[in-house]
Amino acid sequence: NAGVTQTPKFQVLKTGQSMTLQCAQDMNHNSMYWYRQDPGMGLRLIYYSASEGTTDKGEVPNGYNVSRLNKREFSLRLESAAPSQTSVYFCASSERVAGGPLRETQYFGPGTRLLVL
Amino acid sequence: AQTVTQSQPEMSVQEAETVTLSCTYDTSESDYYLFWYKQPPSRQMILVIRQEAYKQQNATENRFSVNFQKAAKSFSLKISDSQLGDAAMYFCAYRSAPAFGNEKLTFGTGTRLTIIP
């Protein structure tokens, strides 16, 4: 049981390049999230997916797209990277049981450090 | 919108002593959840403790306990018998009560805790 995994761990991009950050969870969770963490700030939500096939914008969605490929995987794409997107990106997942008690805890991956030059 | 404030950017404590990290939040909601996450140098976000707002009893997890003051909108974390492995960045986080698709965490800016041997 690996929990939440993210690839790559570290990436350097040039301005204008594109890339996809991958996230997978093996806990059979319905909900998945992408956050970014910048120095001196808490984590901010970029996008989230409450269930397979649905995605919604978070606090800072501009410049990003997401795909909930299946229940396990949730990817984050930067179409044209900008220096302002230099950050550490975290994926997380949590469990939602329809009609039952919601488990509130989000489980985080180890993060992807992205540097845009 | 909810906000979370951690007014102590840095704290230090002698090994084996007790330290309290502060967190205040602003919300108009009556039902919500509060969390403390730990982020060691590995950058992974690790859940330390959580509190449901409807519960009057303060949550405890081994050496970690909270002082939840709902009227004052205060949620402090107490670490007893501090250990070297407790050195990390600590984030306070808020999320609204269960509602489908509304599982966003709002984070504070963090407190860096140093343990002095």
Short mmCIF file of C-alpha atoms in Angstrom, two decimals:
data_model
loop_
_atom_site.label_atom_id
_atom_site.label_comp_id
_atom_site.label_asym_id
_atom_site.label_seq_id
_atom_site.Cartn_x
_atom_site.Cartn_y
_atom_site.Cartn_z
CA ASN A 1 0.00 0.00 0.00
CA ALA A 2 1.96 2.99 -1.30
CA GLY A 3 -0.71 5.61 -0.50
CA VAL A 4 -0.42 8.62 -2.83
CA THR A 5 2.44 8.65 -5.32
CA GLN A 6 3.58 11.50 -7.56
CA THR A 7 5.91 11.67 -10.53
CA PRO A 8 8.28 13.26 -11.22
CA LYS A 9 9.88 14.33 -7.93
CA PHE A 10 11.65 17.26 -9.55
CA GLN A 11 11.43 18.97 -12.93
CA VAL A 12 13.03 21.95 -14.63
CA LEU A 13 11.12 23.57 -17.49
CA LYS A 14 11.75 26.50 -19.78
CA THR A 15 9.10 29.16 -20.14
CA GLY A 16 6.49 28.03 -22.65
CA GLN A 17 7.15 24.31 -22.31
CA SER A 18 4.40 21.94 -21.31
CA MET A 19 4.35 19.04 -18.92
CA THR A 20 2.03 16.76 -17.01
CA LEU A 21 2.36 15.92 -13.34
CA GLN A 22 1.12 12.47 -12.50
CA CYS A 23 -0.63 11.36 -9.34
CA ALA A 24 -1.97 7.97 -8.32
CA GLN A 25 -3.52 6.59 -5.14
CA ASP A 26 -4.13 2.98 -4.16
CA MET A 27 -6.55 3.61 -1.30
CA ASN A 28 -9.69 3.46 -3.47
CA HIS A 29 -10.51 7.06 -2.57
CA ASN A 30 -13.16 8.93 -4.51
CA SER A 31 -11.80 12.46 -4.09
CA MET A 32 -8.46 13.76 -5.33
CA TYR A 33 -6.82 17.19 -5.21
CA TRP A 34 -3.97 19.23 -6.57
CA TYR A 35 -2.35 21.92 -4.41
CA ARG A 36 0.61 24.22 -4.87
CA GLN A 37 2.88 25.43 -2.10
CA ASP A 38 4.84 28.64 -2.39
CA PRO A 39 7.34 30.07 0.12
CA GLY A 40 5.68 31.87 3.00
CA MET A 41 2.24 30.65 2.01
CA GLY A 42 0.10 27.70 2.89
CA LEU A 43 -1.04 25.20 0.33
CA ARG A 44 -3.53 26.52 -2.18
CA LEU A 45 -5.99 24.36 -4.05
CA ILE A 46 -5.63 24.32 -7.82
CA TYR A 47 -8.23 21.74 -8.86
CA TYR A 48 -10.07 18.89 -7.27
CA SER A 49 -12.10 15.90 -8.36
CA ALA A 50 -14.92 14.73 -6.12
CA SER A 51 -15.34 11.51 -8.07
CA GLU A 52 -14.23 9.80 -11.25
CA GLY A 53 -15.30 11.82 -14.23
CA THR A 54 -15.75 15.15 -12.41
CA THR A 55 -13.36 18.02 -11.85
CA ASP A 56 -13.78 21.49 -10.37
CA LYS A 57 -11.66 24.60 -10.03
CA GLY A 58 -10.07 25.52 -6.78
CA GLU A 59 -8.55 28.77 -5.61
CA VAL A 60 -5.79 29.15 -8.24
CA PRO A 61 -6.76 27.23 -11.43
CA ASN A 62 -5.42 29.63 -14.08
CA GLY A 63 -2.72 28.12 -16.27
CA TYR A 64 -3.58 24.53 -15.36
CA ASN A 65 -5.75 21.72 -16.61
CA VAL A 66 -6.55 18.41 -14.98
CA SER A 67 -7.72 14.98 -15.99
CA ARG A 68 -9.28 12.37 -13.75
CA LEU A 69 -8.21 9.41 -15.84
CA ASN A 70 -9.83 6.81 -13.61
CA LYS A 71 -10.49 6.39 -9.92
CA ARG A 72 -6.78 5.97 -9.15
CA GLU A 73 -5.19 8.67 -11.25
CA PHE A 74 -5.46 12.46 -11.37
CA SER A 75 -3.05 14.40 -13.56
CA LEU A 76 -2.20 18.09 -13.66
CA ARG A 77 -1.09 19.69 -16.92
CA LEU A 78 0.75 22.91 -17.54
CA GLU A 79 0.19 23.81 -21.19
CA SER A 80 2.62 26.73 -21.35
CA ALA A 81 4.73 26.99 -18.23
CA ALA A 82 5.49 30.39 -16.72
CA PRO A 83 8.03 31.35 -14.03
CA SER A 84 5.09 32.14 -11.72
CA GLN A 85 4.31 28.44 -11.75
CA THR A 86 7.57 27.60 -10.02
CA SER A 87 6.34 25.85 -6.91
CA VAL A 88 6.00 22.56 -5.08
CA TYR A 89 2.92 20.65 -6.17
CA PHE A 90 1.07 18.26 -3.93
CA CYS A 91 -1.54 15.71 -4.82
CA ALA A 92 -3.93 14.44 -2.15
CA SER A 93 -6.86 12.07 -1.86
CA SER A 94 -9.69 11.48 0.59
CA GLU A 95 -12.54 9.09 1.04
CA ARG A 96 -16.20 9.86 0.52
CA VAL A 97 -18.80 7.23 1.29
CA ALA A 98 -22.23 8.02 -0.16
CA GLY A 99 -24.88 8.05 2.51
CA GLY A 100 -22.38 7.33 5.23
CA PRO A 101 -19.97 9.28 7.41
CA LEU A 102 -17.45 11.25 5.45
CA ARG A 103 -13.86 10.58 6.31
CA GLU A 104 -12.39 14.02 6.40
CA THR A 105 -8.70 13.29 6.27
CA GLN A 106 -6.76 14.10 3.15
CA TYR A 107 -3.71 11.97 2.44
CA PHE A 108 -0.88 13.74 0.67
CA GLY A 109 1.77 12.57 -1.77
CA PRO A 110 5.46 13.48 -1.39
CA GLY A 111 5.26 16.47 -3.74
CA THR A 112 6.76 17.50 -7.08
CA ARG A 113 9.18 20.38 -7.13
CA LEU A 114 8.88 22.38 -10.35
CA LEU A 115 11.26 25.08 -11.49
CA VAL A 116 10.33 27.19 -14.52
CA LEU A 117 13.15 29.23 -15.99
CA ALA B 1 -14.46 32.82 2.55
CA GLN B 2 -12.63 31.20 5.39
CA THR B 3 -9.17 32.28 6.46
CA VAL B 4 -6.61 30.57 8.68
CA THR B 5 -3.92 32.54 10.50
CA GLN B 6 -0.75 31.21 12.09
CA SER B 7 0.94 34.18 13.73
CA GLN B 8 4.18 32.39 14.71
CA PRO B 9 6.42 31.90 11.65
CA GLU B 10 9.03 30.14 13.79
CA MET B 11 9.15 28.46 17.19
CA SER B 12 11.81 26.56 19.05
CA VAL B 13 11.69 24.26 22.04
CA GLN B 14 14.14 22.29 24.11
CA GLU B 15 14.00 18.55 23.64
CA ALA B 16 11.59 16.91 26.13
CA GLU B 17 9.83 20.21 26.80
CA THR B 18 6.32 21.25 25.78
CA VAL B 19 5.49 23.72 23.04
CA THR B 20 2.22 25.22 21.82
CA LEU B 21 1.61 26.37 18.27
CA SER B 22 -1.16 28.90 17.67
CA CYS B 23 -3.84 28.96 15.00
CA THR B 24 -6.89 31.18 14.59
CA TYR B 25 -9.48 31.04 11.87
CA ASP B 26 -12.34 33.08 10.58
CA THR B 27 -15.59 31.54 9.46
CA SER B 28 -19.33 32.14 9.57
CA GLU B 29 -20.05 28.41 9.50
CA SER B 30 -21.08 26.47 12.57
CA ASP B 31 -19.99 23.02 11.43
CA TYR B 32 -16.49 22.39 10.15
CA TYR B 33 -13.27 20.44 10.67
CA LEU B 34 -9.84 21.57 11.74
CA PHE B 35 -6.51 19.84 11.17
CA TRP B 36 -2.85 20.10 12.01
CA TYR B 37 -0.45 18.78 9.37
CA LYS B 38 3.28 18.26 9.77
CA GLN B 39 5.69 18.78 6.88
CA PRO B 40 9.20 17.49 7.57
CA PRO B 41 12.16 18.26 5.28
CA SER B 42 10.99 15.43 3.02
CA ARG B 43 8.11 17.81 2.15
CA GLN B 44 5.44 15.16 2.58
CA MET B 45 2.32 16.38 4.38
CA ILE B 46 1.48 14.20 7.35
CA LEU B 47 -1.73 14.47 9.34
CA VAL B 48 -1.03 15.05 13.02
CA ILE B 49 -4.48 15.55 14.50
CA ARG B 50 -8.00 16.60 13.57
CA GLN B 51 -10.95 18.14 15.41
CA GLU B 52 -14.62 18.16 14.53
CA ALA B 53 -16.21 21.49 15.46
CA TYR B 54 -19.33 19.83 16.87
CA LYS B 55 -17.26 17.94 19.42
CA GLN B 56 -16.54 19.85 22.61
CA GLN B 57 -13.84 17.43 23.70
CA ASN B 58 -10.35 18.36 22.58
CA ALA B 59 -8.67 15.81 20.32
CA THR B 60 -5.51 14.03 21.45
CA GLU B 61 -3.07 11.74 19.65
CA ASN B 62 -0.32 10.46 21.93
CA ARG B 63 1.96 13.46 22.62
CA PHE B 64 -0.14 15.80 20.50
CA SER B 65 -3.25 17.54 21.76
CA VAL B 66 -5.29 20.55 20.76
CA ASN B 67 -6.99 23.36 22.62
CA PHE B 68 -10.11 24.07 20.59
CA GLN B 69 -11.93 27.26 21.55
CA LYS B 70 -14.88 27.51 19.18
CA ALA B 71 -16.18 30.87 20.37
CA ALA B 72 -12.74 32.41 20.10
CA LYS B 73 -12.08 30.60 16.79
CA SER B 74 -8.81 29.32 18.13
CA PHE B 75 -7.18 25.94 17.52
CA SER B 76 -3.76 25.54 19.11
CA LEU B 77 -1.53 22.46 18.99
CA LYS B 78 0.37 21.31 22.06
CA ILE B 79 3.32 18.99 21.65
CA SER B 80 4.45 17.35 24.88
CA ASP B 81 7.83 15.73 25.49
CA SER B 82 9.21 17.22 22.26
CA GLN B 83 11.45 14.94 20.24
CA LEU B 84 14.02 15.67 17.55
CA GLY B 85 11.73 14.03 15.02
CA ASP B 86 9.08 16.66 15.70
CA ALA B 87 11.16 19.27 13.91
CA ALA B 88 9.11 20.29 10.89
CA MET B 89 6.80 22.88 9.41
CA TYR B 90 3.34 22.68 10.97
CA PHE B 91 0.24 23.79 9.09
CA CYS B 92 -3.19 24.45 10.50
CA ALA B 93 -6.03 23.75 8.07
CA TYR B 94 -9.79 24.28 7.90
CA ARG B 95 -12.51 22.66 5.87
CA SER B 96 -16.24 23.08 5.78
CA ALA B 97 -18.69 20.45 6.97
CA PRO B 98 -19.48 17.58 4.63
CA ALA B 99 -21.08 18.56 1.37
CA PHE B 100 -20.54 16.77 -1.87
CA GLY B 101 -17.78 18.42 -3.82
CA ASN B 102 -16.95 20.83 -1.02
CA GLU B 103 -13.84 19.28 0.45
CA LYS B 104 -11.38 22.10 0.02
CA LEU B 105 -8.79 22.59 2.75
CA THR B 106 -7.78 26.14 3.60
CA PHE B 107 -4.27 26.29 5.05
CA GLY B 108 -2.44 28.73 7.24
CA THR B 109 1.05 29.91 6.32
CA GLY B 110 2.76 27.49 8.68
CA THR B 111 5.01 27.53 11.75
CA ARG B 112 8.54 26.18 11.53
CA LEU B 113 9.34 24.24 14.69
CA THR B 114 12.95 23.69 15.73
CA ILE B 115 13.89 21.22 18.45
CA ILE B 116 16.97 22.11 20.45
CA PRO B 117 18.90 19.06 21.69
#
